[in-house]
Amino acid sequence: MSANNPAAVIVLAAGGGTRMKSKRLPKVLHEICGRSLVGHAVAAAQELTPSQLVVVVGHMRELVQQHLAEQYPDARTAVQLEQNGTGHAVRTALESLSADGIELDGTVVVTTGDAPLLTAATLAALVEAHAEQGNGVTVLTAVVPDAFGYGRILRSESDGAVAAIVEEKDATEAQRAIDEINSGVFAFDAKLLVEALGRLNTNNSQGEEYLTDTLGILRAAGHRVGAVVAGDFRDILGINDRVQLAEARRILNARLVERAMRAGVTVVDPASTWFDVQVTYEPDAVVLPNTQLHGTTHLGEGSEVGPNCTLTDTLVGADAHVSNATTFGAEIGELASVGPYAYLRPGTKLARKAKAGTYVEIKNSEVGEGSKVPHLSYIGDTTIGEGSNIGAASVTVNYDGVNKHRTTIGSHCRTGSDNMFIAPVTVGDGAYTAAGSVIISDVPAGALGVSRAQQRNIPGWVERKRPGTASARAAAAATGETAETVETVED
């Protein structure tokens, strides 16, 4: 471990978040840009490569622990049964490590689970300054336009060092006018942190152990208390309600969109474009207005997505075009075309130059190179070879009410419009099927499959059965006959 790799990062995520007014989720599991609030904190911490990463959980802890186990298995959790303050939460984390025989030596970073805009670069700057200055503790601060609700930084008049942090409820009017605030993020010397935590008390308006009180304790003991001011004050913004959640999402999305544009992606309208943090892209991709890119979606070089698209966990190949479409877990090949108004569901794989056109839904199916499903069709559990064309209004009937079955359509096939393929069924290479057919048996290679009733016409039926209608009059005029018995009725 290098000097700038912390011995531990402790993420405080035990609070109830009552202002979120949620009965289903703890605050830290609300998400922005494809990642939970606590997930953002853990991801930033992981970039520091700490020896230990501990998340302190409390409110709805089972949900938080399950989420961390699934998404961040390298993070361990410590349970704060009663939320007795931030100082108590940090001590809970240290005691959890100690119970497993882990005694820390080096830098301990304490951060919060509700500050999703905090970057790993800002944390790294904090750790670096802490080491270079030889501080007992270093606090991350920010100068903000509105300091309401935050702890204010009190600096020494003699040397400008941090003298204390006073919480909003405990501050005087003069102290509330200070615009430098505490982020809730600190870098401590591990040994000094343990000593200071042991001297905390609850003599404050909340009756809790404030972690911020450790700064005064360490300063009184002769240890240097330093501060690093965040370059962007928005990095430290915490989330307390859904209004702040939406604002943080807007800020983070703007960062993600800007990063994409600087990497060579054309984003026509950044204000209506949304990126998740895991989205990747290659140069010369184009994103048109009102497009959302979620999960692990990847845009290939020269691809064009939008307008009005929502892509989730979707791979878009080079020079592919996707318009007015919704996709989940799909693979869209090089030079392929999707939409408008298409729906690609999980397991869909479009090969090079394949097409899923207007009002087409595809699920768990492979469409071969150059093959087309142009319009008004459902393709489910199907394999289509190369160079085939599927007629309009076709359905692969894959579900018998109990089990799913597969349809295979070979290469260079031409299937007629309004076909039903009753799976399991195979259409051989080069075969045709007639329009309006219900294909219930395999069609051999090169054959024409036809399955429809013989058409029968009944002359004069309209004039006899629908007298007095516009249809009857039109038919009579067309045949040169006179509808002598027709009485005018409401058309």
XYZ file of C-alpha atoms in Angstrom:
491
model
C 0.000 0.000 0.000
C 1.408 3.413 -0.995
C 1.507 6.360 1.372
C -1.595 7.836 -0.215
C -3.672 4.662 -0.036
C -5.732 4.934 3.175
C -5.772 2.215 5.771
C -9.564 2.421 5.710
C -12.502 4.300 4.310
C -15.590 4.429 6.497
C -18.880 5.335 4.808
C -21.616 6.562 7.143
C -24.945 5.256 5.836
C -27.047 4.462 8.911
C -29.429 7.418 8.970
C -33.168 7.169 8.428
C -33.547 10.017 5.953
C -37.014 10.946 7.214
C -37.254 13.934 4.858
C -37.210 11.590 1.890
C -40.655 10.470 3.080
C -40.143 6.943 1.811
C -41.740 3.868 3.351
C -39.937 1.479 1.059
C -36.329 2.611 0.807
C -33.736 4.049 3.161
C -32.307 7.312 1.898
C -29.005 5.812 0.799
C -30.704 3.375 -1.598
C -32.384 6.064 -3.648
C -30.544 6.310 -6.932
C -29.286 8.829 -9.406
C -27.772 8.106 -12.799
C -27.912 4.346 -12.439
C -26.335 4.026 -9.012
C -27.612 4.232 -5.434
C -26.469 7.100 -3.226
C -24.404 4.739 -1.096
C -23.161 3.106 -4.288
C -21.697 6.411 -5.436
C -19.917 6.762 -2.081
C -18.552 3.224 -2.212
C -17.433 3.545 -5.853
C -15.509 6.737 -5.073
C -13.937 5.102 -2.018
C -12.880 2.040 -4.001
C -10.819 4.214 -6.333
C -8.596 5.074 -3.359
C -7.833 1.323 -2.974
C -8.098 1.337 0.830
C -7.037 -1.706 2.839
C -10.464 -1.735 4.478
C -13.810 -0.392 3.289
C -16.566 -0.303 5.889
C -20.132 0.916 5.447
C -21.975 1.718 8.662
C -25.643 0.716 8.302
C -28.643 1.149 10.556
C -32.040 2.194 9.244
C -33.509 -0.594 7.067
C -30.103 -2.225 7.312
C -31.215 -5.523 5.783
C -31.998 -3.773 2.494
C -28.738 -1.851 2.529
C -26.691 -4.941 3.376
C -28.362 -6.948 0.614
C -27.708 -4.174 -1.901
C -24.048 -3.919 -0.913
C -23.580 -7.686 -1.004
C -24.972 -7.797 -4.545
C -23.290 -4.717 -5.970
C -20.181 -4.180 -3.830
C -19.198 -7.502 -2.247
C -15.773 -6.180 -1.215
C -17.357 -3.691 1.181
C -17.965 -4.897 4.714
C -20.783 -3.542 6.895
C -20.937 -2.512 10.531
C -24.321 -2.208 12.216
C -25.164 0.869 14.273
C -28.176 -0.407 16.173
C -29.048 3.016 17.560
C -28.210 6.193 15.643
C -26.364 8.054 18.389
C -24.420 10.404 16.151
C -21.611 10.383 13.638
C -18.931 9.878 16.266
C -20.700 6.800 17.560
C -21.080 5.523 13.972
C -17.340 5.765 13.316
C -16.564 4.030 16.587
C -18.985 1.256 15.569
C -16.988 0.745 12.369
C -13.652 0.635 14.209
C -15.017 -1.810 16.780
C -16.266 -4.032 13.963
C -12.773 -4.146 12.487
C -11.194 -4.700 15.890
C -13.527 -7.621 16.565
C -11.987 -9.299 13.513
C -8.477 -8.579 14.720
C -7.920 -5.598 12.403
C -6.153 -2.652 13.994
C -5.659 0.308 11.708
C -2.413 2.179 11.235
C -2.340 5.073 8.783
C -5.013 7.305 7.316
C -8.693 6.705 7.900
C -11.097 8.516 5.585
C -14.623 9.090 6.838
C -17.223 9.941 4.213
C -21.008 9.915 3.933
C -23.406 7.713 2.040
C -25.616 10.546 0.820
C -23.169 12.726 -1.162
C -23.245 11.225 -4.690
C -21.378 14.093 -6.345
C -18.219 13.565 -4.309
C -15.531 12.339 -6.691
C -12.585 10.059 -6.111
C -10.322 12.907 -7.290
C -11.561 15.152 -4.490
C -11.064 12.379 -1.935
C -7.568 11.703 -3.259
C -6.691 15.399 -2.893
C -7.869 15.263 0.716
C -5.752 12.196 1.478
C -2.702 13.685 -0.230
C -2.944 16.982 1.662
C -3.448 15.118 4.925
C -0.241 13.151 4.398
C 1.838 16.068 3.128
C 0.830 18.415 5.943
C 1.214 15.847 8.701
C -2.206 16.668 10.123
C -3.897 14.839 12.947
C -7.118 15.359 11.014
C -7.959 17.092 7.755
C -11.491 18.172 6.932
C -12.907 18.627 3.458
C -14.703 21.967 3.287
C -16.491 24.037 0.682
C -17.500 27.640 0.248
C -21.180 27.617 -0.683
C -23.761 30.207 -1.717
C -26.238 28.903 0.883
C -24.831 27.352 4.040
C -28.151 26.635 5.741
C -28.235 23.267 7.469
C -24.488 22.653 7.327
C -21.868 22.787 10.053
C -19.794 25.973 9.833
C -15.998 25.981 9.799
C -14.507 28.153 12.550
C -10.948 29.190 11.804
C -8.274 30.508 14.113
C -7.676 34.235 13.696
C -3.954 33.766 14.283
C -3.066 31.108 11.718
C -6.267 30.366 9.814
C -6.270 26.744 10.949
C -9.540 24.983 11.686
C -10.445 25.714 15.283
C -13.810 23.905 15.375
C -16.953 23.004 13.504
C -20.255 24.204 14.876
C -23.523 22.607 13.786
C -26.400 24.734 12.500
C -28.547 24.145 15.593
C -25.699 25.040 17.937
C -24.380 28.047 15.998
C -24.730 31.695 16.915
C -26.115 34.239 14.446
C -22.574 35.373 13.623
C -21.433 31.801 13.051
C -24.402 31.112 10.784
C -23.195 33.892 8.516
C -20.034 31.898 7.712
C -20.133 30.440 4.169
C -17.402 27.808 4.570
C -19.019 24.548 5.578
C -18.142 21.093 6.724
C -18.665 18.380 4.145
C -18.800 15.581 6.705
C -15.720 14.089 5.040
C -12.467 13.756 6.983
C -9.035 12.192 6.863
C -7.746 11.101 10.295
C -4.641 9.570 11.706
C -6.029 6.220 12.812
C -4.463 6.153 16.283
C -5.473 9.730 17.041
C -9.006 9.041 15.839
C -9.428 6.198 18.326
C -8.191 8.405 21.166
C -10.468 11.312 20.239
C -13.541 9.130 19.887
C -13.011 7.921 23.432
C -13.336 11.479 24.705
C -16.584 12.440 22.975
C -19.654 13.457 24.960
C -23.273 14.273 24.174
C -23.407 17.833 25.483
C -25.194 19.331 22.484
C -28.698 20.097 21.256
C -29.111 16.653 19.708
C -27.711 14.659 22.624
C -25.444 12.806 20.188
C -21.743 12.126 19.756
C -20.590 14.492 17.034
C -17.610 13.371 14.987
C -16.875 17.050 14.414
C -16.052 17.430 18.121
C -12.944 15.318 17.556
C -11.366 18.259 15.741
C -11.442 20.408 18.850
C -10.205 17.513 20.963
C -7.230 16.904 18.691
C -6.438 20.595 18.375
C -6.486 20.993 22.155
C -4.058 18.077 22.383
C -1.629 19.938 20.111
C -2.332 18.146 16.842
C -2.670 20.061 13.612
C -6.188 20.360 12.176
C -6.045 21.079 8.454
C -8.605 21.707 5.769
C -8.898 21.180 2.037
C -11.436 23.313 0.192
C -13.240 21.401 -2.557
C -12.647 22.887 -5.986
C -16.344 22.532 -6.822
C -18.623 23.153 -3.860
C -21.248 20.907 -5.427
C -19.007 17.895 -4.755
C -20.006 17.903 -1.106
C -23.752 18.455 -1.479
C -25.692 15.976 0.615
C -29.139 14.606 -0.159
C -31.873 15.072 2.421
C -35.067 15.158 0.359
C -36.305 14.410 -3.127
C -35.856 17.973 -4.303
C -32.145 17.730 -3.522
C -32.096 14.272 -5.096
C -33.394 15.685 -8.373
C -30.939 18.574 -8.277
C -28.008 16.225 -7.685
C -29.183 14.054 -10.563
C -29.220 17.077 -12.847
C -25.707 18.095 -11.804
C -24.271 14.604 -12.152
C -25.959 14.065 -15.496
C -24.498 17.328 -16.785
C -21.048 16.077 -15.778
C -21.593 12.744 -17.499
C -22.878 14.348 -20.699
C -19.968 16.784 -20.762
C -17.516 13.910 -20.289
C -19.075 12.122 -23.271
C -18.872 15.189 -25.467
C -15.228 15.775 -24.555
C -14.573 12.148 -25.502
C -15.899 12.746 -29.014
C -19.631 12.055 -28.685
C -22.031 14.526 -30.294
C -24.908 15.260 -27.922
C -27.350 17.434 -29.827
C -29.374 18.566 -26.805
C -27.625 17.997 -23.459
C -30.659 19.276 -21.544
C -32.847 16.391 -22.744
C -30.187 13.671 -22.704
C -29.551 11.395 -19.710
C -26.543 9.154 -19.064
C -25.977 6.597 -16.340
C -22.522 6.405 -14.798
C -21.688 3.053 -16.419
C -22.546 4.075 -19.978
C -19.588 3.895 -22.368
C -19.061 5.179 -25.885
C -16.667 5.593 -28.768
C -15.838 8.710 -30.796
C -18.261 10.047 -33.381
C -21.324 8.502 -31.790
C -24.325 10.834 -32.035
C -27.066 11.161 -29.424
C -30.219 12.958 -30.554
C -32.681 14.754 -28.228
C -34.824 13.122 -25.557
C -32.628 10.040 -25.212
C -31.883 8.092 -22.039
C -28.904 5.735 -21.818
C -28.989 3.423 -18.811
C -26.945 0.676 -17.222
C -24.034 -0.724 -19.206
C -25.185 0.642 -22.561
C -22.354 1.138 -25.054
C -22.413 3.291 -28.181
C -20.118 2.190 -30.975
C -18.132 4.487 -33.231
C -20.335 6.473 -35.588
C -23.574 5.079 -34.195
C -26.635 7.315 -33.942
C -29.226 6.981 -31.184
C -32.394 9.008 -30.908
C -34.498 10.929 -30.874
C -36.822 9.615 -28.174
C -34.892 6.486 -27.199
C -34.467 4.637 -23.915
C -31.623 2.111 -24.035
C -30.776 -0.071 -21.040
C -27.815 -2.475 -20.938
C -27.686 -2.344 -24.722
C -24.723 -2.698 -27.059
C -24.979 -0.492 -30.157
C -22.514 -1.382 -32.879
C -20.521 0.961 -35.082
C -22.601 3.024 -37.519
C -25.873 1.518 -36.297
C -28.996 3.691 -36.163
C -31.621 3.526 -33.411
C -34.648 5.821 -33.565
C -37.661 6.194 -31.244
C -36.956 2.838 -29.624
C -36.888 1.150 -26.236
C -34.334 -1.591 -25.656
C -33.331 -3.791 -22.720
C -30.354 -6.115 -22.774
C -30.103 -6.077 -26.554
C -27.168 -6.298 -28.960
C -27.461 -4.157 -32.078
C -24.842 -4.986 -34.654
C -22.696 -2.828 -36.893
C -24.746 -0.886 -39.478
C -27.981 -2.315 -38.076
C -31.193 -0.288 -38.014
C -33.797 -0.120 -35.238
C -37.098 1.744 -35.232
C -38.877 3.958 -35.285
C -41.129 2.682 -32.505
C -39.374 -0.631 -31.940
C -39.061 -2.586 -28.685
C -36.066 -4.874 -28.213
C -36.258 -7.072 -25.126
C -33.549 -9.106 -23.353
C -31.721 -11.637 -25.487
C -32.264 -9.791 -28.747
C -29.242 -9.913 -31.061
C -29.275 -8.092 -34.364
C -26.342 -8.974 -36.600
C -24.549 -6.642 -38.999
C -26.953 -4.707 -41.256
C -29.997 -6.351 -39.670
C -33.206 -4.369 -39.240
C -35.958 -4.193 -36.650
C -38.373 -1.675 -38.095
C -41.518 0.214 -37.202
C -43.710 -1.280 -34.474
C -41.555 -4.376 -34.168
C -41.020 -6.221 -30.901
C -38.230 -8.790 -30.590
C -37.392 -10.957 -27.585
C -34.706 -13.601 -27.027
C -34.033 -13.895 -30.737
C -31.172 -13.668 -33.211
C -31.652 -11.837 -36.492
C -28.893 -12.707 -38.935
C -26.735 -10.426 -41.061
C -28.767 -8.363 -43.483
C -32.065 -9.878 -42.383
C -35.052 -7.598 -41.883
C -38.136 -7.504 -39.735
C -39.481 -4.287 -41.260
C -42.795 -3.591 -39.542
C -45.716 -4.577 -37.324
C -44.311 -7.897 -36.132
C -43.513 -9.861 -32.986
C -40.466 -12.119 -33.058
C -39.957 -14.159 -29.886
C -37.609 -17.099 -29.187
C -36.568 -17.182 -32.808
C -33.445 -17.673 -34.891
C -33.398 -15.984 -38.295
C -30.542 -16.632 -40.709
C -28.876 -14.114 -43.009
C -30.499 -12.177 -45.833
C -34.087 -13.066 -44.922
C -37.139 -10.804 -44.981
C -40.061 -11.191 -42.593
C -43.377 -9.939 -43.966
C -45.444 -7.287 -42.213
C -47.722 -8.295 -39.345
C -45.942 -11.598 -38.690
C -45.868 -13.353 -35.324
C -43.746 -16.221 -34.088
C -46.197 -17.882 -31.733
C -43.781 -19.067 -29.077
C -45.957 -19.707 -26.012
C -48.445 -22.549 -25.626
C -49.706 -21.371 -22.269
C -47.184 -23.434 -20.320
C -43.881 -23.558 -22.188
C -41.943 -21.412 -24.656
C -40.947 -22.934 -27.994
C -38.501 -21.847 -30.662
C -38.959 -20.886 -34.302
C -36.135 -21.186 -36.835
C -36.235 -19.287 -40.112
C -33.293 -19.984 -42.381
C -31.180 -17.777 -44.606
C -32.514 -15.918 -47.665
C -36.127 -16.717 -46.804
C -39.098 -14.565 -47.822
C -42.032 -14.904 -45.485
C -45.396 -13.406 -46.438
C -47.328 -10.740 -44.621
C -49.690 -11.734 -41.820
C -47.962 -15.041 -41.136
C -48.296 -16.956 -37.886
C -45.420 -19.354 -37.145
C -46.664 -21.853 -34.557
C -43.529 -22.933 -32.693
C -41.713 -25.214 -32.669
C -41.372 -24.884 -36.424
C -38.568 -24.499 -38.969
C -38.553 -22.696 -42.308
C -35.647 -23.959 -44.393
C -33.063 -21.901 -46.263
C -34.396 -20.123 -49.328
C -38.016 -21.036 -48.561
C -41.044 -18.779 -49.050
C -44.324 -18.636 -47.150
C -47.521 -17.214 -48.600
C -49.267 -14.170 -47.181
C -51.961 -14.920 -44.633
C -50.552 -18.381 -43.827
C -50.532 -20.112 -40.477
C -47.369 -22.212 -40.568
C -47.793 -25.205 -38.286
C -45.350 -27.619 -39.980
C -41.774 -27.317 -41.142
C -41.249 -25.782 -44.576
C -38.396 -27.520 -46.464
C -35.578 -25.511 -47.995
C -36.643 -23.898 -51.265
C -40.340 -24.753 -50.789
C -43.389 -22.491 -50.608
C -45.427 -22.907 -47.459
C -49.126 -22.143 -47.843
C -51.726 -22.643 -45.125
C -54.986 -20.771 -45.630
C -58.620 -21.515 -46.463
C -59.994 -21.355 -50.001
C -61.613 -17.981 -50.645
C -65.351 -18.021 -51.428
C -67.323 -15.015 -52.817
C -71.124 -14.663 -52.346
C -72.552 -12.401 -55.063
C -75.141 -9.790 -54.075
C -74.729 -10.378 -50.337
C -74.340 -6.685 -49.430
C -77.494 -5.536 -51.248
C -79.495 -8.362 -49.686
C -78.125 -8.185 -46.159
C -77.271 -4.483 -45.840
C -79.973 -2.691 -47.858
C -80.036 1.074 -47.759
C -76.398 1.464 -46.813
C -73.781 3.429 -48.678
C -72.094 0.116 -49.404
C -75.235 -1.248 -51.043
C -75.646 1.839 -53.188
C -71.977 1.769 -54.208
C -72.235 -1.916 -55.112
C -75.376 -1.329 -57.157
C -73.720 1.519 -59.020
C -70.618 -0.527 -59.696
C -72.576 -3.504 -61.069
C -75.004 -1.371 -63.056
C -77.993 -2.736 -61.125
C -80.789 -0.743 -59.510
C -81.538 -1.254 -55.878
C -85.322 -0.986 -56.382
C -86.306 -2.111 -52.909
C -83.698 -0.047 -51.074
C -85.075 2.446 -48.546
C -82.748 5.218 -47.443
C -81.475 4.585 -43.948
C -79.032 6.430 -41.734
C -75.591 5.743 -43.196
